[in-house]
XYZ file of N, CA, C and O in Angstrom:
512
model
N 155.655 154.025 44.601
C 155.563 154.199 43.152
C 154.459 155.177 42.800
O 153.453 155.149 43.508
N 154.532 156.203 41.603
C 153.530 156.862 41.269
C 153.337 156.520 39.702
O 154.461 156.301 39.249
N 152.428 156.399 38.772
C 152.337 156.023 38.045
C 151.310 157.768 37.564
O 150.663 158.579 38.227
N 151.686 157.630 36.049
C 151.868 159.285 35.302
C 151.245 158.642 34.034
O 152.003 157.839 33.490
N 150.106 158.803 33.473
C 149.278 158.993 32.436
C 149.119 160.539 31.856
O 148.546 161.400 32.523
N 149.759 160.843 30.369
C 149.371 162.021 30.015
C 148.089 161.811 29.056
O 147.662 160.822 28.460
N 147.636 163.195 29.155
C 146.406 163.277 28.196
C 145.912 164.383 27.671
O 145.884 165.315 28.474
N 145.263 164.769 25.954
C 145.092 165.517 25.801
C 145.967 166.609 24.716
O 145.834 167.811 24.481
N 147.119 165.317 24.083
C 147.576 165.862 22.693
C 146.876 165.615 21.972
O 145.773 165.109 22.183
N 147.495 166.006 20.606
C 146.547 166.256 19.210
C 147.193 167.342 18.248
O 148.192 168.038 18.429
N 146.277 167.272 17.115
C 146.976 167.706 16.061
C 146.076 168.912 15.887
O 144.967 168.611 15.447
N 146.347 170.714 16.213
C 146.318 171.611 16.336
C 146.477 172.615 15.076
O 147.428 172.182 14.426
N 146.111 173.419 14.645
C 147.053 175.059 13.994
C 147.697 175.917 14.541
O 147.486 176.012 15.750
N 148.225 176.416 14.226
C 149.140 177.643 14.719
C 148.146 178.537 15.195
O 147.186 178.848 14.491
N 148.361 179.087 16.658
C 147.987 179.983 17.052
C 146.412 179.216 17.901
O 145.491 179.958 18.241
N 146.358 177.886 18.100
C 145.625 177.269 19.090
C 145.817 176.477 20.181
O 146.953 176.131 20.507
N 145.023 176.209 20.675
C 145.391 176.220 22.268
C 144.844 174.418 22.674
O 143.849 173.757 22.374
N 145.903 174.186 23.366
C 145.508 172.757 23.833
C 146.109 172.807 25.434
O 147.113 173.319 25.928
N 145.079 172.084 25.935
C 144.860 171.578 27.536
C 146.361 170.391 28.057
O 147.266 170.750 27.303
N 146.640 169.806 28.516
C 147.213 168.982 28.559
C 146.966 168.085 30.005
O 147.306 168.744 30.987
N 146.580 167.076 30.248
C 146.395 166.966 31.651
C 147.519 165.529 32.255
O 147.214 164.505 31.644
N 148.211 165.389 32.864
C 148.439 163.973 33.712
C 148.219 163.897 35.005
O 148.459 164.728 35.881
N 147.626 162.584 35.092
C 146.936 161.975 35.886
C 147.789 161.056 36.606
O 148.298 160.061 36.090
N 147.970 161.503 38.116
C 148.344 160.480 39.006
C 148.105 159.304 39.697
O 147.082 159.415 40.372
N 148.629 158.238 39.798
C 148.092 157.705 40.939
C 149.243 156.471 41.243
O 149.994 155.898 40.455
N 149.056 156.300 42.770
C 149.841 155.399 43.799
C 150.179 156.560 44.931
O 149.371 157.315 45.473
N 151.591 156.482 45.123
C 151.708 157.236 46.183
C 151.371 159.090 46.383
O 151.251 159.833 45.408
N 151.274 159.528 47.719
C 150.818 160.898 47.277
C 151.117 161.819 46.456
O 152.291 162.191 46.451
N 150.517 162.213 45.879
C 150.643 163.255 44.614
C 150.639 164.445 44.980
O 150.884 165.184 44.027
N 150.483 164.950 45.869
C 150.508 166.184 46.582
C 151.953 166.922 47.011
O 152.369 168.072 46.867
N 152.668 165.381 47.764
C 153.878 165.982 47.801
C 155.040 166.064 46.625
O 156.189 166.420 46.884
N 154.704 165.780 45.622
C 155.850 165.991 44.707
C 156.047 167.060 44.009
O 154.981 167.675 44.028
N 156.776 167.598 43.433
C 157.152 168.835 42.089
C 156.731 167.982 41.200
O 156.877 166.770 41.360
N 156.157 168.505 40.153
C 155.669 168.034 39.050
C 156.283 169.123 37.867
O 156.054 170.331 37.921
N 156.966 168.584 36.970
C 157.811 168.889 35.824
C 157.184 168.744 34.197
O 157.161 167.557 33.872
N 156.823 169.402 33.425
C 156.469 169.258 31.676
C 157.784 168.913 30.806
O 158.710 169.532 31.330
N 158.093 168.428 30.067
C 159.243 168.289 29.262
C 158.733 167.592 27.806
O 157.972 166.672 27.511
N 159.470 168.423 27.163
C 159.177 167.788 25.695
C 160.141 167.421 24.710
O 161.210 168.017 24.581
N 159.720 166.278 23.886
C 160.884 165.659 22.670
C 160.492 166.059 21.389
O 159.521 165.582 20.802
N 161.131 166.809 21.007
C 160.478 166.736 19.247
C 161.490 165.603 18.448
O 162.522 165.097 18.890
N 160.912 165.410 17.277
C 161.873 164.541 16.590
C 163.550 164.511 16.448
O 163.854 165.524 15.818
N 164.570 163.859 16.739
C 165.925 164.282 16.482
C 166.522 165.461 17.601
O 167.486 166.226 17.631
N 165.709 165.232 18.227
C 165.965 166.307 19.425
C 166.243 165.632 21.204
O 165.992 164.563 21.760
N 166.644 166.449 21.465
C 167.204 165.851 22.690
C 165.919 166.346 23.790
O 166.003 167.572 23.719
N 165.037 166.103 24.545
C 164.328 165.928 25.466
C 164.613 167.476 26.710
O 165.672 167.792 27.251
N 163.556 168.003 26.802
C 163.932 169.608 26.916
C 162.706 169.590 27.570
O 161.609 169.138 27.242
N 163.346 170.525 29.163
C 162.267 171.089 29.900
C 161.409 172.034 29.422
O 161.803 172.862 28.601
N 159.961 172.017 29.942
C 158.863 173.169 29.818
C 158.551 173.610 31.024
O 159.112 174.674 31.285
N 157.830 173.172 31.903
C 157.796 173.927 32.956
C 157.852 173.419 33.964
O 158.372 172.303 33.944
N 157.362 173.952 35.328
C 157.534 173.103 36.936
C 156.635 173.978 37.371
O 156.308 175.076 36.921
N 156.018 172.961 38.929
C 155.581 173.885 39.679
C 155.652 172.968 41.180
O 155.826 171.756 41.300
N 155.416 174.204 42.458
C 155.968 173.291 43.133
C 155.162 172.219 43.843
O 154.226 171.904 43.108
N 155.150 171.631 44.818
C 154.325 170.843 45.484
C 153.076 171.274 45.494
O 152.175 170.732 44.854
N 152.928 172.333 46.261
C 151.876 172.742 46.844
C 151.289 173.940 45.804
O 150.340 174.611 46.211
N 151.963 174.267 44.186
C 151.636 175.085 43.594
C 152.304 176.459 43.924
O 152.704 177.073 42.935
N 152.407 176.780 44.588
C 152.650 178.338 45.250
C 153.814 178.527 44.085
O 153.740 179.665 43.622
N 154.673 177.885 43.591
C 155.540 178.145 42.826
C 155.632 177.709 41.329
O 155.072 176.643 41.075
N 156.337 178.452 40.145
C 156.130 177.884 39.019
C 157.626 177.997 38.338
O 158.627 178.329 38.972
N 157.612 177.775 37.411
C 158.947 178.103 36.303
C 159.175 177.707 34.989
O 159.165 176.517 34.674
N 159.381 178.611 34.190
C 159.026 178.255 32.533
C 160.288 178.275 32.055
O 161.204 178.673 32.775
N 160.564 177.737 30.441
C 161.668 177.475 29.757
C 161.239 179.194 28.792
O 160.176 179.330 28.187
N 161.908 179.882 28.837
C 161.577 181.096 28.296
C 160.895 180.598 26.693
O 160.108 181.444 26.268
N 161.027 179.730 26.034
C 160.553 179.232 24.928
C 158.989 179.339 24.912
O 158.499 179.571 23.807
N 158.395 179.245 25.651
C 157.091 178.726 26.377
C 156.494 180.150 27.477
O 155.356 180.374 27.889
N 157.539 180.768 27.655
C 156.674 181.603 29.147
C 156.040 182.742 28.275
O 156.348 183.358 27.254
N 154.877 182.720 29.286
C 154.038 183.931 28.555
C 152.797 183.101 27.371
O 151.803 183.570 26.817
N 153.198 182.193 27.342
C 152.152 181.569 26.273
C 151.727 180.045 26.990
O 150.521 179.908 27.196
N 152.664 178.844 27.402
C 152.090 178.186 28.464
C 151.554 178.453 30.309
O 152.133 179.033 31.228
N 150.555 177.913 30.264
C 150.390 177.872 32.179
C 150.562 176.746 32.840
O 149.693 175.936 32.518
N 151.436 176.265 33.768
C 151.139 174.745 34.340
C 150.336 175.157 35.790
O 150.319 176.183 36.470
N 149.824 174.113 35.881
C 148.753 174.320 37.252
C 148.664 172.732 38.031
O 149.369 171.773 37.716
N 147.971 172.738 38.745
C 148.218 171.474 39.856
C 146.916 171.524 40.484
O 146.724 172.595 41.058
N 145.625 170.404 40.577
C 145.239 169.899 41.616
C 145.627 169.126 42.271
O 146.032 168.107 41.710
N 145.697 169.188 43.554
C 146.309 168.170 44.460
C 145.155 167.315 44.972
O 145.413 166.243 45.520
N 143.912 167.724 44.826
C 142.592 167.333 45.318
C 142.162 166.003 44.330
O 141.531 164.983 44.606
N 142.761 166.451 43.110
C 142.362 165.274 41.539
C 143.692 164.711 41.185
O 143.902 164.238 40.068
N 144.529 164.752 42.054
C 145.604 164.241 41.278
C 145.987 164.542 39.636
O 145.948 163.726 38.715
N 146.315 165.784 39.589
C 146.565 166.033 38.624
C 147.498 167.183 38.279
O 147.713 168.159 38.997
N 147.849 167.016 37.478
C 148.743 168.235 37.204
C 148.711 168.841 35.549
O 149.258 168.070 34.760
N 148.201 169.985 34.999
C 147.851 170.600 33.750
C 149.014 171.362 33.188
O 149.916 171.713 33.948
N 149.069 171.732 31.492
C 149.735 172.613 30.855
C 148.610 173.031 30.174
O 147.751 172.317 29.655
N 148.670 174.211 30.211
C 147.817 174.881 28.853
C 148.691 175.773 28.527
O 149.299 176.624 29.177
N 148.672 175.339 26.949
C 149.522 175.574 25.903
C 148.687 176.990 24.720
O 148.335 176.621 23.600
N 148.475 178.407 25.105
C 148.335 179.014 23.876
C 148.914 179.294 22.943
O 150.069 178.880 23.047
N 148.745 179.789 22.050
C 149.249 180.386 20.444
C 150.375 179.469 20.452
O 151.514 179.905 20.621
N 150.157 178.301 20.292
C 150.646 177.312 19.845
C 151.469 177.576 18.480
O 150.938 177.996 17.452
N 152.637 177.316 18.595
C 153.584 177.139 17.126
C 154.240 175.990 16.547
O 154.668 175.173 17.363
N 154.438 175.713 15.165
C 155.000 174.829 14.999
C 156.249 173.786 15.546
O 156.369 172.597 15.253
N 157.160 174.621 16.448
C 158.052 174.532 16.795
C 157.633 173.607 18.508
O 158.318 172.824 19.165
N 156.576 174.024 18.687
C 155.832 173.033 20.231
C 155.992 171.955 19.726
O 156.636 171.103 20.336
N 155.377 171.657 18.303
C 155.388 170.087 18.057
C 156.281 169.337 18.588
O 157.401 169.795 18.363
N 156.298 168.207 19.308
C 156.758 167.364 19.764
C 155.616 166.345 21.184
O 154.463 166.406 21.613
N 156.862 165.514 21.426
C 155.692 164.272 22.676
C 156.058 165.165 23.823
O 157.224 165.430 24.114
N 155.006 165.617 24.462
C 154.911 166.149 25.748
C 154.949 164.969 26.938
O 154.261 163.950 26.875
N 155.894 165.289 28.061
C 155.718 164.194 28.867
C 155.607 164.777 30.349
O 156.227 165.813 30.592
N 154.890 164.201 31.301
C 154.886 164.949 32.502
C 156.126 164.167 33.744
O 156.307 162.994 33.416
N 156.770 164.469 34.730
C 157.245 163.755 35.404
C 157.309 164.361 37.177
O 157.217 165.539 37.522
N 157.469 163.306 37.975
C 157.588 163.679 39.188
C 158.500 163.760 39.915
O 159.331 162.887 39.662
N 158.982 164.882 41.343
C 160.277 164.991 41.678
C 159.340 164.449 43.033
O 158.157 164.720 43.238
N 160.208 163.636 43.848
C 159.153 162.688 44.989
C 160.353 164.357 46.299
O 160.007 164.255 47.476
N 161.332 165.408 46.099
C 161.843 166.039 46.620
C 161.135 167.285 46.474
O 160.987 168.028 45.504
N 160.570 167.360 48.148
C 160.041 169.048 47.690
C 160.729 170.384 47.230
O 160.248 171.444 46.831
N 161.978 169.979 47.418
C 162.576 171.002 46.878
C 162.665 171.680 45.938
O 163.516 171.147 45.225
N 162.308 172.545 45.484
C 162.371 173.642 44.295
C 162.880 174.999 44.128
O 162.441 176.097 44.473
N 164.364 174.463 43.242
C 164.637 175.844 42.534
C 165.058 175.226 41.493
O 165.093 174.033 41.192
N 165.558 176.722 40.677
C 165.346 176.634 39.241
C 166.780 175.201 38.873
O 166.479 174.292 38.100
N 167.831 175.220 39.354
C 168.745 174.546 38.626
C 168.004 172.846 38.773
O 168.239 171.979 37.932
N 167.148 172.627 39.926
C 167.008 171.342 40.026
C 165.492 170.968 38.884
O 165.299 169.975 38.183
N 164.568 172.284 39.096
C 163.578 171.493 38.475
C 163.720 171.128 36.718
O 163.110 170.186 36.213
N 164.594 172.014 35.962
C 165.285 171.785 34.831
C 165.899 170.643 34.418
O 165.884 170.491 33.197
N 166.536 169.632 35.175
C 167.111 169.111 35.557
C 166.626 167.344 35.538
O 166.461 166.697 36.572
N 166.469 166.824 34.242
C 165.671 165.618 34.060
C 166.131 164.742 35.138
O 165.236 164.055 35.630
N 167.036 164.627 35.516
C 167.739 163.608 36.522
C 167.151 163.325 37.650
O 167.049 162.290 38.309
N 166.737 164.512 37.792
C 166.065 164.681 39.583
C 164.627 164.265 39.399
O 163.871 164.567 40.323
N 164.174 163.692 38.476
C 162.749 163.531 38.810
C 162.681 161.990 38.706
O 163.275 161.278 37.897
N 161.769 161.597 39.771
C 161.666 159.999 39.764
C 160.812 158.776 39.439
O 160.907 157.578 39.705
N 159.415 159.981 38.356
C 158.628 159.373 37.955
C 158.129 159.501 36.466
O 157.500 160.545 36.640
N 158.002 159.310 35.570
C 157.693 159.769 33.996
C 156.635 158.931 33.455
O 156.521 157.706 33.405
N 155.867 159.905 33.053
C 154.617 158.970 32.337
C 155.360 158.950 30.677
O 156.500 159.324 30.400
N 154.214 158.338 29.632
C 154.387 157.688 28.760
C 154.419 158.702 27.514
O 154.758 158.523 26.344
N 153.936 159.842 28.203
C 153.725 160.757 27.173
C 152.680 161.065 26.246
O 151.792 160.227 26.089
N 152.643 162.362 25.477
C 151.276 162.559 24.671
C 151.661 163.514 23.450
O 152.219 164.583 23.699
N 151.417 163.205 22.341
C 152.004 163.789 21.380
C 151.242 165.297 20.774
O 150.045 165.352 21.055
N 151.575 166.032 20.296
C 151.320 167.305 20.027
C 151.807 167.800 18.695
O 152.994 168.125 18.728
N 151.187 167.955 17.473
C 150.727 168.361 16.988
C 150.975 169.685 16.401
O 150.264 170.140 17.298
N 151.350 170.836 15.671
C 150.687 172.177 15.529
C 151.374 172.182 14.110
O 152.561 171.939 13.890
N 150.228 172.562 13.026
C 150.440 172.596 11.467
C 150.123 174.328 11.788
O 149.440 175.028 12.536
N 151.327 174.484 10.441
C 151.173 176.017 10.502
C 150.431 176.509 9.359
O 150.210 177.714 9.239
């Protein structure tokens, strides 16, 4: 079991920048893909980004690329989004989740199904 604490939403302006962090812990955190996905209200639950186990790899929802970064310590158990020039349209609960399969390409990490761990989420914020 891995257990997924997010942290680090909040209520923002347009065109600012928030951290996002989740925090692992139980089994190793090192070997999994770690996935961002977000819900806004009335909306159906939509990937943001991935990266892979070991980092070396990443992948964004074009919505997001160029303005989010996801990153990974494997040392802190953790896995980050930083979110710039934030827009109204980010608003929604950010949630992080884990693929326990090292495998990574694009059709799988998109792909809510394949991941086997989900934290609780962290809500976000951005008034324009």
């Amino acid at each position: 079991q891995v257990q997924l604490v997010e942290s680090g939403g909040g209520l923002v302006q347009a065109g600012d920048s928030l951290r996002l962090s989740c925090a692992a812990s139980g089994r190793t955190f090192s070997g999994y893909a770690m996935g961002w996905f977000r819900q806004a209200p009335g909306k159906e639950r939509e990937f943001v980004a991935a990266i892979s186990w070991r980092g070396r790899s990443t992948y964004y929802a074009d919505s997001v690329k160029g303005r989010f970064t996801i990153s990974r310590d494997n040392a802190k158990n953790t896995v980050y989004l930083q979110m710039n020039s934030l827009k109204p349209e980010d608003s929604a609960v950010y949630y992080c989740a884990a693929d326990s399969d090292r495998a990574f390409y694009i059709t799988r990490v998109v792909d809510q199904s394949e991941y086997d761990y989900w934290g609780q989420g962290t809500q976000v914020t951005v008034s324009s």
